[in-house]
mmCIF file of C-alpha atoms and ligand atoms in Angstrom:
data_model
loop_
_atom_site.group_PDB
_atom_site.id
_atom_site.type_symbol
_atom_site.label_atom_id
_atom_site.label_comp_id
_atom_site.label_asym_id
_atom_site.label_seq_id
_atom_site.Cartn_x
_atom_site.Cartn_y
_atom_site.Cartn_z
ATOM 1 C CA UNK A 1 -1.888 -29.786 -21.345
ATOM 2 C CA UNK A 2 -3.165 -26.788 -21.504
ATOM 3 C CA UNK A 3 0.145 -24.939 -24.245
ATOM 4 C CA UNK A 4 0.995 -21.455 -24.839
ATOM 5 C CA UNK A 5 3.736 -19.995 -27.509
ATOM 6 C CA UNK A 6 5.471 -17.124 -26.753
ATOM 7 C CA UNK A 7 6.617 -15.780 -30.094
ATOM 8 C CA UNK A 8 9.151 -12.851 -31.152
ATOM 9 C CA UNK A 9 10.831 -13.030 -27.998
ATOM 10 C CA UNK A 10 14.312 -10.648 -27.271
ATOM 11 C CA UNK A 11 15.251 -13.310 -24.812
ATOM 12 C CA UNK A 12 17.326 -12.357 -21.931
ATOM 13 C CA UNK A 13 19.296 -14.938 -20.835
ATOM 14 C CA UNK A 14 20.904 -13.583 -17.314
ATOM 15 C CA UNK A 15 24.134 -16.050 -17.393
ATOM 16 C CA UNK A 16 24.834 -15.666 -20.733
ATOM 17 C CA UNK A 17 24.576 -12.178 -20.307
ATOM 18 C CA UNK A 18 22.435 -11.309 -23.564
ATOM 19 C CA UNK A 19 19.492 -10.782 -25.272
ATOM 20 C CA UNK A 20 19.017 -12.689 -28.117
ATOM 21 C CA UNK A 21 15.586 -11.632 -31.490
ATOM 22 C CA UNK A 22 13.514 -13.555 -32.856
ATOM 23 C CA UNK A 23 12.786 -16.530 -29.834
ATOM 24 C CA UNK A 24 10.529 -18.748 -29.148
ATOM 25 C CA UNK A 25 9.463 -20.399 -25.984
ATOM 26 C CA UNK A 26 7.369 -23.218 -25.908
ATOM 27 C CA UNK A 27 5.443 -23.438 -22.460
ATOM 28 C CA UNK A 28 3.207 -26.753 -21.363
ATOM 29 C CA UNK A 29 1.596 -26.580 -18.152
ATOM 30 C CA UNK A 30 3.476 -24.898 -15.852
ATOM 31 C CA UNK A 31 6.899 -25.290 -16.936
ATOM 32 C CA UNK A 32 9.277 -24.425 -20.399
ATOM 33 C CA UNK A 33 9.341 -27.180 -22.413
ATOM 34 C CA UNK A 34 11.254 -25.807 -25.710
ATOM 35 C CA UNK A 35 13.626 -22.970 -26.394
ATOM 36 C CA UNK A 36 14.579 -21.967 -29.738
ATOM 37 C CA UNK A 37 14.374 -19.953 -32.894
ATOM 38 C CA UNK A 38 12.472 -22.319 -34.768
ATOM 39 C CA UNK A 39 10.614 -24.505 -31.857
ATOM 40 C CA UNK A 40 7.396 -25.894 -33.686
ATOM 41 C CA UNK A 41 3.460 -24.172 -31.990
ATOM 42 C CA UNK A 42 2.314 -27.528 -31.275
ATOM 43 C CA UNK A 43 -1.228 -27.948 -32.324
ATOM 44 C CA UNK A 44 -4.136 -26.516 -30.261
ATOM 45 C CA UNK A 45 -1.124 -24.117 -28.669
ATOM 46 C CA UNK A 46 -2.166 -20.323 -28.284
ATOM 47 C CA UNK A 47 0.503 -18.270 -29.283
ATOM 48 C CA UNK A 48 1.439 -15.017 -27.837
ATOM 49 C CA UNK A 49 2.481 -12.142 -30.406
ATOM 50 C CA UNK A 50 5.595 -10.564 -28.381
ATOM 51 C CA UNK A 51 6.620 -8.886 -30.851
ATOM 52 C CA UNK A 52 10.199 -7.493 -29.637
ATOM 53 C CA UNK A 53 9.394 -7.444 -26.654
ATOM 54 C CA UNK A 54 12.111 -8.762 -23.905
ATOM 55 C CA UNK A 55 10.610 -11.994 -22.235
ATOM 56 C CA UNK A 56 13.053 -12.043 -19.340
ATOM 57 C CA UNK A 57 12.975 -15.226 -15.827
ATOM 58 C CA UNK A 58 10.837 -13.391 -13.067
ATOM 59 C CA UNK A 59 12.904 -11.693 -10.412
ATOM 60 C CA UNK A 60 13.618 -12.878 -7.198
ATOM 61 C CA UNK A 61 13.792 -10.559 -3.806
ATOM 62 C CA UNK A 62 15.996 -12.986 -1.657
ATOM 63 C CA UNK A 63 15.221 -10.561 1.446
ATOM 64 C CA UNK A 64 11.443 -9.623 2.178
ATOM 65 C CA UNK A 65 8.947 -8.978 5.270
ATOM 66 C CA UNK A 66 5.779 -10.280 4.175
ATOM 67 C CA UNK A 67 3.753 -9.708 7.436
ATOM 68 C CA UNK A 68 6.333 -5.933 8.283
ATOM 69 C CA UNK A 69 2.921 -4.368 7.596
ATOM 70 C CA UNK A 70 4.702 -0.798 9.917
ATOM 71 C CA UNK A 71 8.373 -0.330 10.600
ATOM 72 C CA UNK A 72 6.929 -0.783 14.744
ATOM 73 C CA UNK A 73 8.422 -4.318 14.904
ATOM 74 C CA UNK A 74 7.743 -4.603 18.715
ATOM 75 C CA UNK A 75 4.453 -2.943 18.110
ATOM 76 C CA UNK A 76 3.311 -6.058 15.668
ATOM 77 C CA UNK A 77 3.893 -8.468 18.164
ATOM 78 C CA UNK A 78 0.219 -7.578 20.140
ATOM 79 C CA UNK A 79 -1.603 -7.745 16.817
ATOM 80 C CA UNK A 80 -3.833 -10.687 15.924
ATOM 81 C CA UNK A 81 -2.165 -13.095 13.010
ATOM 82 C CA UNK A 82 -5.041 -12.447 11.287
ATOM 83 C CA UNK A 83 -4.490 -9.432 10.534
ATOM 84 C CA UNK A 84 -1.124 -9.743 9.804
ATOM 85 C CA UNK A 85 -1.930 -12.155 7.430
ATOM 86 C CA UNK A 86 -4.820 -9.868 5.297
ATOM 87 C CA UNK A 87 -1.828 -7.610 5.182
ATOM 88 C CA UNK A 88 0.450 -10.332 3.785
ATOM 89 C CA UNK A 89 -1.690 -10.824 1.071
ATOM 90 C CA UNK A 90 -2.048 -7.250 0.416
ATOM 91 C CA UNK A 91 1.602 -6.716 0.277
ATOM 92 C CA UNK A 92 2.044 -9.997 -1.169
ATOM 93 C CA UNK A 93 0.090 -9.089 -4.154
ATOM 94 C CA UNK A 94 2.062 -5.785 -5.194
ATOM 95 C CA UNK A 95 5.133 -7.723 -4.572
ATOM 96 C CA UNK A 96 3.900 -10.540 -8.316
ATOM 97 C CA UNK A 97 2.637 -7.065 -9.488
ATOM 98 C CA UNK A 98 6.185 -5.908 -9.364
ATOM 99 C CA UNK A 99 7.677 -8.410 -11.363
ATOM 100 C CA UNK A 100 8.585 -10.652 -7.957
ATOM 101 C CA UNK A 101 7.109 -14.047 -8.974
ATOM 102 C CA UNK A 102 9.168 -15.714 -6.628
ATOM 103 C CA UNK A 103 10.815 -13.989 -2.695
ATOM 104 C CA UNK A 104 12.528 -15.163 0.232
ATOM 105 C CA UNK A 105 11.888 -13.878 4.045
ATOM 106 C CA UNK A 106 14.488 -14.899 6.584
ATOM 107 C CA UNK A 107 12.040 -13.208 9.608
ATOM 108 C CA UNK A 108 8.306 -14.014 10.058
ATOM 109 C CA UNK A 109 6.514 -15.983 7.389
ATOM 110 C CA UNK A 110 5.402 -19.202 7.857
ATOM 111 C CA UNK A 111 4.580 -22.544 6.650
ATOM 112 C CA UNK A 112 0.253 -20.644 6.768
ATOM 113 C CA UNK A 113 1.337 -18.240 4.498
ATOM 114 C CA UNK A 114 3.516 -20.580 2.111
ATOM 115 C CA UNK A 115 0.441 -22.445 2.224
ATOM 116 C CA UNK A 116 -1.610 -20.131 1.414
ATOM 117 C CA UNK A 117 0.136 -18.418 -1.631
ATOM 118 C CA UNK A 118 0.948 -22.491 -2.794
ATOM 119 C CA UNK A 119 -2.449 -23.732 -3.170
ATOM 120 C CA UNK A 120 -3.367 -20.398 -4.719
ATOM 121 C CA UNK A 121 -5.718 -18.692 -2.059
ATOM 122 C CA UNK A 122 -3.570 -15.743 -2.208
ATOM 123 C CA UNK A 123 -1.583 -14.393 -5.366
ATOM 124 C CA UNK A 124 2.025 -13.769 -5.014
ATOM 125 C CA UNK A 125 5.305 -14.656 -5.437
ATOM 126 C CA UNK A 126 5.890 -18.169 -4.496
ATOM 127 C CA UNK A 127 7.929 -17.846 -1.198
ATOM 128 C CA UNK A 128 11.237 -19.166 1.043
ATOM 129 C CA UNK A 129 10.515 -19.079 4.724
ATOM 130 C CA UNK A 130 12.518 -19.455 7.138
ATOM 131 C CA UNK A 131 9.820 -19.007 9.792
ATOM 132 C CA UNK A 132 10.771 -17.059 12.945
ATOM 133 C CA UNK A 133 14.623 -16.304 13.181
ATOM 134 C CA UNK A 134 16.619 -17.223 16.292
ATOM 135 C CA UNK A 135 17.964 -14.540 18.402
ATOM 136 C CA UNK A 136 19.864 -14.429 21.672
ATOM 137 C CA UNK A 137 18.404 -12.710 24.953
ATOM 138 C CA UNK A 138 18.904 -8.657 23.736
ATOM 139 C CA UNK A 139 19.355 -9.914 20.148
ATOM 140 C CA UNK A 140 17.950 -8.196 17.059
ATOM 141 C CA UNK A 141 14.357 -9.680 17.983
ATOM 142 C CA UNK A 142 14.479 -9.308 20.929
ATOM 143 C CA UNK A 143 11.809 -6.312 20.595
ATOM 144 C CA UNK A 144 11.295 -6.776 23.964
ATOM 145 C CA UNK A 145 12.141 -2.308 25.953
ATOM 146 C CA UNK A 146 14.897 -2.313 27.950
ATOM 147 C CA UNK A 147 12.464 -2.331 31.007
ATOM 148 C CA UNK A 148 10.015 -5.855 30.258
ATOM 149 C CA UNK A 149 11.096 -8.851 31.707
ATOM 150 C CA UNK A 150 8.503 -10.588 30.039
ATOM 151 C CA UNK A 151 7.996 -12.049 26.791
ATOM 152 C CA UNK A 152 5.414 -13.877 25.054
ATOM 153 C CA UNK A 153 6.278 -16.935 23.202
ATOM 154 C CA UNK A 154 2.713 -18.176 22.150
ATOM 155 C CA UNK A 155 3.264 -19.683 18.638
ATOM 156 C CA UNK A 156 0.107 -17.837 17.844
ATOM 157 C CA UNK A 157 1.904 -14.381 18.385
ATOM 158 C CA UNK A 158 3.594 -12.926 15.250
ATOM 159 C CA UNK A 159 6.652 -11.528 15.883
ATOM 160 C CA UNK A 160 9.868 -12.003 13.877
ATOM 161 C CA UNK A 161 11.519 -14.087 15.716
ATOM 162 C CA UNK A 162 11.978 -15.837 18.792
ATOM 163 C CA UNK A 163 15.067 -16.043 21.699
ATOM 164 C CA UNK A 164 16.609 -18.399 22.616
ATOM 165 C CA UNK A 165 20.230 -18.888 24.970
ATOM 166 C CA UNK A 166 22.692 -21.915 24.676
ATOM 167 C CA UNK A 167 23.269 -24.770 22.764
ATOM 168 C CA UNK A 168 20.635 -27.068 23.509
ATOM 169 C CA UNK A 169 17.708 -23.727 23.068
ATOM 170 C CA UNK A 170 18.982 -23.114 19.646
ATOM 171 C CA UNK A 171 19.193 -26.343 18.878
ATOM 172 C CA UNK A 172 16.206 -27.143 19.888
ATOM 173 C CA UNK A 173 14.916 -23.228 18.202
ATOM 174 C CA UNK A 174 16.584 -24.630 14.561
ATOM 175 C CA UNK A 175 14.787 -27.938 15.150
ATOM 176 C CA UNK A 176 11.141 -25.836 16.081
ATOM 177 C CA UNK A 177 12.065 -24.013 12.902
ATOM 178 C CA UNK A 178 12.384 -26.800 10.990
ATOM 179 C CA UNK A 179 9.354 -29.289 11.451
ATOM 180 C CA UNK A 180 7.528 -26.342 10.179
ATOM 181 C CA UNK A 181 9.106 -27.010 6.787
ATOM 182 C CA UNK A 182 11.432 -23.996 6.592
ATOM 183 C CA UNK A 183 13.722 -23.998 3.733
ATOM 184 C CA UNK A 184 16.336 -22.007 6.010
ATOM 185 C CA UNK A 185 17.272 -20.977 9.122
ATOM 186 C CA UNK A 186 17.518 -17.304 10.067
ATOM 187 C CA UNK A 187 20.044 -16.078 12.804
ATOM 188 C CA UNK A 188 20.956 -12.752 14.077
ATOM 189 C CA UNK A 189 25.124 -12.466 14.050
ATOM 190 C CA UNK A 190 24.687 -8.812 15.185
ATOM 191 C CA UNK A 191 22.961 -5.833 16.265
ATOM 192 C CA UNK A 192 19.759 -4.090 13.832
ATOM 193 C CA UNK A 193 18.298 -0.914 13.495
ATOM 194 C CA UNK A 194 14.868 -2.048 14.074
ATOM 195 C CA UNK A 195 16.211 -3.876 17.357
ATOM 196 C CA UNK A 196 15.441 -1.700 20.966
ATOM 197 C CA UNK A 197 17.990 -2.680 22.523
ATOM 198 C CA UNK A 198 21.335 -3.917 20.712
ATOM 199 C CA UNK A 199 23.586 -1.959 19.690
ATOM 200 C CA UNK A 200 24.787 -2.216 15.424
ATOM 201 C CA UNK A 201 28.612 -3.368 16.661
ATOM 202 C CA UNK A 202 27.595 -5.785 18.130
ATOM 203 C CA UNK A 203 28.705 -9.678 17.755
ATOM 204 C CA UNK A 204 25.170 -12.538 19.085
ATOM 205 C CA UNK A 205 25.802 -15.599 19.429
ATOM 206 C CA UNK A 206 28.773 -17.549 21.053
ATOM 207 C CA UNK A 207 30.417 -19.833 17.940
ATOM 208 C CA UNK A 208 29.216 -23.354 19.704
ATOM 209 C CA UNK A 209 26.015 -21.299 19.503
ATOM 210 C CA UNK A 210 26.221 -20.676 15.597
ATOM 211 C CA UNK A 211 27.633 -23.931 15.000
ATOM 212 C CA UNK A 212 24.982 -26.337 16.524
ATOM 213 C CA UNK A 213 21.961 -24.280 14.488
ATOM 214 C CA UNK A 214 24.391 -24.231 10.899
ATOM 215 C CA UNK A 215 24.827 -28.581 12.355
ATOM 216 C CA UNK A 216 21.470 -28.853 12.955
ATOM 217 C CA UNK A 217 20.359 -27.017 9.453
ATOM 218 C CA UNK A 218 22.527 -28.727 7.723
ATOM 219 C CA UNK A 219 21.498 -32.219 9.006
ATOM 220 C CA UNK A 220 17.684 -30.921 7.554
ATOM 221 C CA UNK A 221 19.374 -30.375 4.454
ATOM 222 C CA UNK A 222 19.251 -26.771 4.647
ATOM 223 C CA UNK A 223 21.549 -23.618 5.720
ATOM 224 C CA UNK A 224 22.216 -20.500 7.481
ATOM 225 C CA UNK A 225 20.911 -17.008 6.774
ATOM 226 C CA UNK A 226 22.939 -15.190 9.329
ATOM 227 C CA UNK A 227 22.247 -10.848 10.207
ATOM 228 C CA UNK A 228 25.255 -8.822 10.457
ATOM 229 C CA UNK A 229 26.859 -5.711 10.008
ATOM 230 C CA UNK A 230 30.213 -5.166 10.766
ATOM 231 C CA UNK A 231 33.419 -7.653 9.381
ATOM 232 C CA UNK A 232 33.750 -9.157 13.098
ATOM 233 C CA UNK A 233 29.955 -10.588 12.904
ATOM 234 C CA UNK A 234 30.338 -11.330 9.334
ATOM 235 C CA UNK A 235 33.649 -13.769 9.485
ATOM 236 C CA UNK A 236 32.290 -15.608 13.073
ATOM 237 C CA UNK A 237 29.319 -16.439 11.097
ATOM 238 C CA UNK A 238 30.912 -17.414 7.564
ATOM 239 C CA UNK A 239 33.336 -19.423 10.023
ATOM 240 C CA UNK A 240 31.076 -21.183 11.150
ATOM 241 C CA UNK A 241 29.253 -22.321 8.233
ATOM 242 C CA UNK A 242 26.496 -19.603 7.845
ATOM 243 C CA UNK A 243 25.675 -19.806 3.615
ATOM 244 C CA UNK A 244 24.370 -16.137 3.099
ATOM 245 C CA UNK A 245 25.258 -13.119 4.883
ATOM 246 C CA UNK A 246 22.079 -10.706 5.198
ATOM 247 C CA UNK A 247 23.040 -6.095 4.376
ATOM 248 C CA UNK A 248 27.067 -6.569 5.588
ATOM 249 C CA UNK A 249 27.113 -3.383 5.468
ATOM 250 C CA UNK A 250 30.318 -2.892 7.200
ATOM 251 C CA UNK A 251 32.167 -6.205 5.655
ATOM 252 C CA UNK A 252 35.685 -5.301 4.431
ATOM 253 C CA UNK A 253 38.426 -7.670 2.569
ATOM 254 C CA UNK A 254 38.754 -10.264 4.939
ATOM 255 C CA UNK A 255 35.076 -10.932 4.643
ATOM 256 C CA UNK A 256 35.404 -10.690 0.843
ATOM 257 C CA UNK A 257 38.130 -14.013 1.468
ATOM 258 C CA UNK A 258 35.833 -16.026 3.596
ATOM 259 C CA UNK A 259 32.740 -15.299 1.448
ATOM 260 C CA UNK A 260 34.947 -16.432 -1.607
ATOM 261 C CA UNK A 261 36.621 -18.854 0.814
ATOM 262 C CA UNK A 262 33.397 -21.134 1.680
ATOM 263 C CA UNK A 263 31.394 -19.730 -1.274
ATOM 264 C CA UNK A 264 28.830 -18.353 0.827
ATOM 265 C CA UNK A 265 26.192 -15.264 -0.716
ATOM 266 C CA UNK A 266 26.227 -11.936 0.463
ATOM 267 C CA UNK A 267 22.212 -10.021 0.065
ATOM 268 C CA UNK A 268 22.745 -6.127 0.182
ATOM 269 C CA UNK A 269 19.963 -4.857 1.290
ATOM 270 C CA UNK A 270 20.867 -1.140 0.256
ATOM 271 C CA UNK A 271 17.036 0.839 -0.461
ATOM 272 C CA UNK A 272 15.933 0.036 3.260
ATOM 273 C CA UNK A 273 18.520 2.009 4.618
ATOM 274 C CA UNK A 274 17.443 4.761 2.060
ATOM 275 C CA UNK A 275 14.282 4.699 2.609
ATOM 276 C CA UNK A 276 14.226 4.564 6.674
ATOM 277 C CA UNK A 277 15.910 7.570 6.422
ATOM 278 C CA UNK A 278 14.335 9.729 4.351
ATOM 279 C CA UNK A 279 10.822 8.031 5.453
ATOM 280 C CA UNK A 280 10.922 5.856 8.552
ATOM 281 C CA UNK A 281 9.869 8.111 11.295
ATOM 282 C CA UNK A 282 6.499 7.877 9.131
ATOM 283 C CA UNK A 283 6.053 4.743 9.046
ATOM 284 C CA UNK A 284 6.321 3.627 12.997
ATOM 285 C CA UNK A 285 10.849 3.892 13.207
ATOM 286 C CA UNK A 286 11.617 4.629 16.629
ATOM 287 C CA UNK A 287 13.670 7.563 17.055
ATOM 288 C CA UNK A 288 16.566 5.009 18.395
ATOM 289 C CA UNK A 289 16.159 2.864 15.144
ATOM 290 C CA UNK A 290 16.832 6.047 13.062
ATOM 291 C CA UNK A 291 20.268 6.722 14.896
ATOM 292 C CA UNK A 292 21.550 3.264 14.019
ATOM 293 C CA UNK A 293 20.382 3.563 10.692
ATOM 294 C CA UNK A 294 23.106 6.624 9.895
ATOM 295 C CA UNK A 295 25.855 4.054 10.718
ATOM 296 C CA UNK A 296 24.294 1.948 8.360
ATOM 297 C CA UNK A 297 23.564 4.111 5.327
ATOM 298 C CA UNK A 298 26.794 5.152 3.669
ATOM 299 C CA UNK A 299 28.980 2.556 4.175
ATOM 300 C CA UNK A 300 26.521 -0.360 2.332
ATOM 301 C CA UNK A 301 27.525 1.217 -1.406
ATOM 302 C CA UNK A 302 31.423 -0.115 -0.675
ATOM 303 C CA UNK A 303 30.409 -3.170 0.744
ATOM 304 C CA UNK A 304 28.368 -3.883 -2.451
ATOM 305 C CA UNK A 305 31.462 -2.448 -4.845
ATOM 306 C CA UNK A 306 33.785 -3.965 -2.504
ATOM 307 C CA UNK A 307 31.818 -7.595 -2.902
ATOM 308 C CA UNK A 308 31.369 -7.281 -6.901
ATOM 309 C CA UNK A 309 35.107 -6.761 -7.907
ATOM 310 C CA UNK A 310 36.205 -9.736 -5.599
ATOM 311 C CA UNK A 311 33.563 -12.022 -7.608
ATOM 312 C CA UNK A 312 31.227 -12.761 -4.548
ATOM 313 C CA UNK A 313 27.598 -14.350 -5.183
ATOM 314 C CA UNK A 314 25.875 -10.959 -4.877
ATOM 315 C CA UNK A 315 21.688 -11.203 -4.980
ATOM 316 C CA UNK A 316 19.158 -9.511 -4.542
ATOM 317 C CA UNK A 317 17.750 -8.029 -0.977
ATOM 318 C CA UNK A 318 15.043 -5.313 -0.568
ATOM 319 C CA UNK A 319 14.768 -5.687 3.241
ATOM 320 C CA UNK A 320 11.944 -3.009 3.239
ATOM 321 C CA UNK A 321 9.359 -2.290 6.121
ATOM 322 C CA UNK A 322 5.841 -0.587 6.024
ATOM 323 C CA UNK A 323 4.487 1.715 3.637
ATOM 324 C CA UNK A 324 7.998 1.457 2.047
ATOM 325 C CA UNK A 325 7.507 -1.549 0.834
ATOM 326 C CA UNK A 326 6.555 -0.095 -2.116
ATOM 327 C CA UNK A 327 10.137 0.747 -3.159
ATOM 328 C CA UNK A 328 11.207 -2.840 -3.793
ATOM 329 C CA UNK A 329 12.732 -2.196 -7.311
ATOM 330 C CA UNK A 330 14.417 0.554 -5.997
ATOM 331 C CA UNK A 331 17.371 -1.430 -5.252
ATOM 332 C CA UNK A 332 17.618 -1.852 -8.622
ATOM 333 C CA UNK A 333 18.884 1.409 -9.589
ATOM 334 C CA UNK A 334 21.209 1.710 -6.503
ATOM 335 C CA UNK A 335 23.431 -1.178 -7.734
ATOM 336 C CA UNK A 336 23.003 0.047 -10.855
ATOM 337 C CA UNK A 337 24.950 3.518 -9.764
ATOM 338 C CA UNK A 338 27.837 1.098 -9.218
ATOM 339 C CA UNK A 339 27.671 -2.300 -10.937
ATOM 340 C CA UNK A 340 26.995 -3.471 -14.526
ATOM 341 C CA UNK A 341 23.270 -3.626 -15.438
ATOM 342 C CA UNK A 342 23.920 -7.761 -16.209
ATOM 343 C CA UNK A 343 24.947 -8.182 -12.353
ATOM 344 C CA UNK A 344 22.030 -6.331 -10.848
ATOM 345 C CA UNK A 345 19.715 -8.389 -13.462
ATOM 346 C CA UNK A 346 22.040 -11.826 -12.279
ATOM 347 C CA UNK A 347 21.543 -10.775 -8.604
ATOM 348 C CA UNK A 348 17.595 -10.835 -8.920
ATOM 349 C CA UNK A 349 17.539 -14.243 -11.262
ATOM 350 C CA UNK A 350 20.251 -16.887 -11.453
ATOM 351 C CA UNK A 351 22.372 -15.933 -8.739
ATOM 352 C CA UNK A 352 19.377 -15.938 -6.069
ATOM 353 C CA UNK A 353 18.363 -19.298 -7.776
ATOM 354 C CA UNK A 354 21.212 -20.842 -7.155
ATOM 355 C CA UNK A 355 21.199 -19.524 -3.403
ATOM 356 C CA UNK A 356 17.709 -20.906 -2.751
ATOM 357 C CA UNK A 357 19.195 -23.768 -4.177
ATOM 358 C CA UNK A 358 16.677 -23.928 -7.139
ATOM 359 C CA UNK A 359 18.888 -23.388 -10.107
ATOM 360 C CA UNK A 360 17.225 -24.641 -13.213
ATOM 361 C CA UNK A 361 13.767 -24.616 -11.980
ATOM 362 C CA UNK A 362 13.839 -20.512 -11.543
ATOM 363 C CA UNK A 363 15.649 -17.891 -12.972
ATOM 364 C CA UNK A 364 16.628 -18.596 -16.038
ATOM 365 C CA UNK A 365 14.035 -19.257 -18.637
ATOM 366 C CA UNK A 366 15.549 -22.967 -20.370
ATOM 367 C CA UNK A 367 14.018 -26.381 -20.305
ATOM 368 C CA UNK A 368 12.716 -28.122 -17.323
ATOM 369 C CA UNK A 369 12.261 -24.545 -15.753
ATOM 370 C CA UNK A 370 9.313 -23.422 -13.737
ATOM 371 C CA UNK A 371 7.423 -20.877 -16.714
ATOM 372 C CA UNK A 372 8.232 -18.308 -14.384
ATOM 373 C CA UNK A 373 8.447 -14.978 -16.734
ATOM 374 C CA UNK A 374 8.206 -11.240 -17.648
ATOM 375 C CA UNK A 375 7.743 -9.836 -20.608
ATOM 376 C CA UNK A 376 9.008 -5.698 -20.619
ATOM 377 C CA UNK A 377 9.521 -2.965 -23.389
ATOM 378 C CA UNK A 378 12.340 -2.220 -23.249
ATOM 379 C CA UNK A 379 16.103 -3.728 -22.897
ATOM 380 C CA UNK A 380 16.780 -4.207 -19.151
ATOM 381 C CA UNK A 381 20.759 -5.172 -19.392
ATOM 382 C CA UNK A 382 21.249 -1.560 -21.476
ATOM 383 C CA UNK A 383 18.487 0.328 -18.518
ATOM 384 C CA UNK A 384 17.538 -0.796 -15.368
ATOM 385 C CA UNK A 385 14.220 1.682 -15.470
ATOM 386 C CA UNK A 386 12.737 -0.760 -17.399
ATOM 387 C CA UNK A 387 12.379 -2.643 -14.565
ATOM 388 C CA UNK A 388 12.454 -0.061 -11.894
ATOM 389 C CA UNK A 389 9.005 1.505 -13.404
ATOM 390 C CA UNK A 390 6.452 -1.702 -14.297
ATOM 391 C CA UNK A 391 3.647 0.824 -14.820
ATOM 392 C CA UNK A 392 5.353 1.693 -18.055
ATOM 393 C CA UNK A 393 7.303 -1.115 -19.163
ATOM 394 C CA UNK A 394 5.967 -4.709 -17.507
ATOM 395 C CA UNK A 395 3.738 -5.875 -19.655
ATOM 396 C CA UNK A 396 3.077 -9.338 -18.460
ATOM 397 C CA UNK A 397 3.763 -11.593 -15.705
ATOM 398 C CA UNK A 398 3.695 -15.057 -16.109
ATOM 399 C CA UNK A 399 4.012 -18.132 -13.090
ATOM 400 C CA UNK A 400 3.903 -21.485 -12.994
ATOM 401 C CA UNK A 401 2.450 -20.990 -16.913
ATOM 402 C CA UNK A 402 -0.220 -18.708 -15.552
ATOM 403 C CA UNK A 403 -0.757 -14.879 -16.774
ATOM 404 C CA UNK A 404 -1.275 -13.007 -13.587
ATOM 405 C CA UNK A 405 -0.225 -9.431 -14.894
ATOM 406 C CA UNK A 406 -1.565 -8.748 -18.235
ATOM 407 C CA UNK A 407 -1.385 -5.515 -20.121
ATOM 408 C CA UNK A 408 -0.419 -7.295 -23.029
ATOM 409 C CA UNK A 409 -4.075 -7.471 -24.249
ATOM 410 C CA UNK A 410 -5.308 -4.484 -22.779
ATOM 411 C CA UNK A 411 -2.337 -2.474 -25.248
HETATM 412 ZN ZN1 LIG B 501 14.988 -8.383 7.381
#
């Protein structure tokens, strides 16, 4: 098995919130074998001199849509899945080059794109996928315009979601996603920005339906991720056992209490509202969606501060669509304006690993972890800009022990 010793690293430990100089990290095959100041270089090991640069765990984005090559999600359902897969391959590679070694896709990505990355056919972050998101009729992934009655639910329709109503149908829909190997089940608990007919302040699915979905996920030892904006929608989900709330822009103190009580996770995605306001129209976002975007844009930062102060588990999310996905790292800058840098880094490493059930495997550089690591110039705990400008600062991306981006040798 190949062995590589990373020497003279300033090692960033997000759990402890420290950067320690003069560390050595031994990688054997795809895993971290040893970490410390006096790790010996085994015979035949390749030595990579990091010369004081920061070595940190690869980043985790808990909310991406690898299939969403356009912000016009309704239009996507009429496209060829082959075309969608090709666009996803391009974006996955770009994500890896930004420093993301794992992503979670709660809407769209399926076992096919997951397997393609896992088998090495495509370069990209490891994928945790939910398959198709569950939506009620007229809910957030019911992309029909008002005047259309029929829906094409063919398996090969590259749609972000399925429409299901009633306890029996939602159970079957959850089981359908789980049978494909989904890591979680995504459920739409409220209206959203990109959908044509629902209201942001609606609640979606009955409590009985949400409970049934949670029951199915838990039976498979999986969990439910719920899309929600208002406190009313968030609280219904949390009370029914939803483990992560996506977006959460309009949460309040009562929601914060429920997050803490259930040990649930919040995945804010502030950058997507910023970018949709600036360039959404250019990338296909319909007029009605632009109006809805304004309703959640400003509230998001206040929600983040409120949740952080109370100690809610926070995870990094971007949720960008189409060409706006190039701003995936901007969420660091947005959160860094109101939160300590170390907490923002934790959201994209250790806390994300906990949400994904990958604690000890990703999000930290420690013996037994996958060798998913970044080398950056500068200290992200002092300045998050070190992460947001990869062209300047990101020198090396290692995934499963393999160098996927290498600007070190060129330097
Ligand atoms: Zn999303």
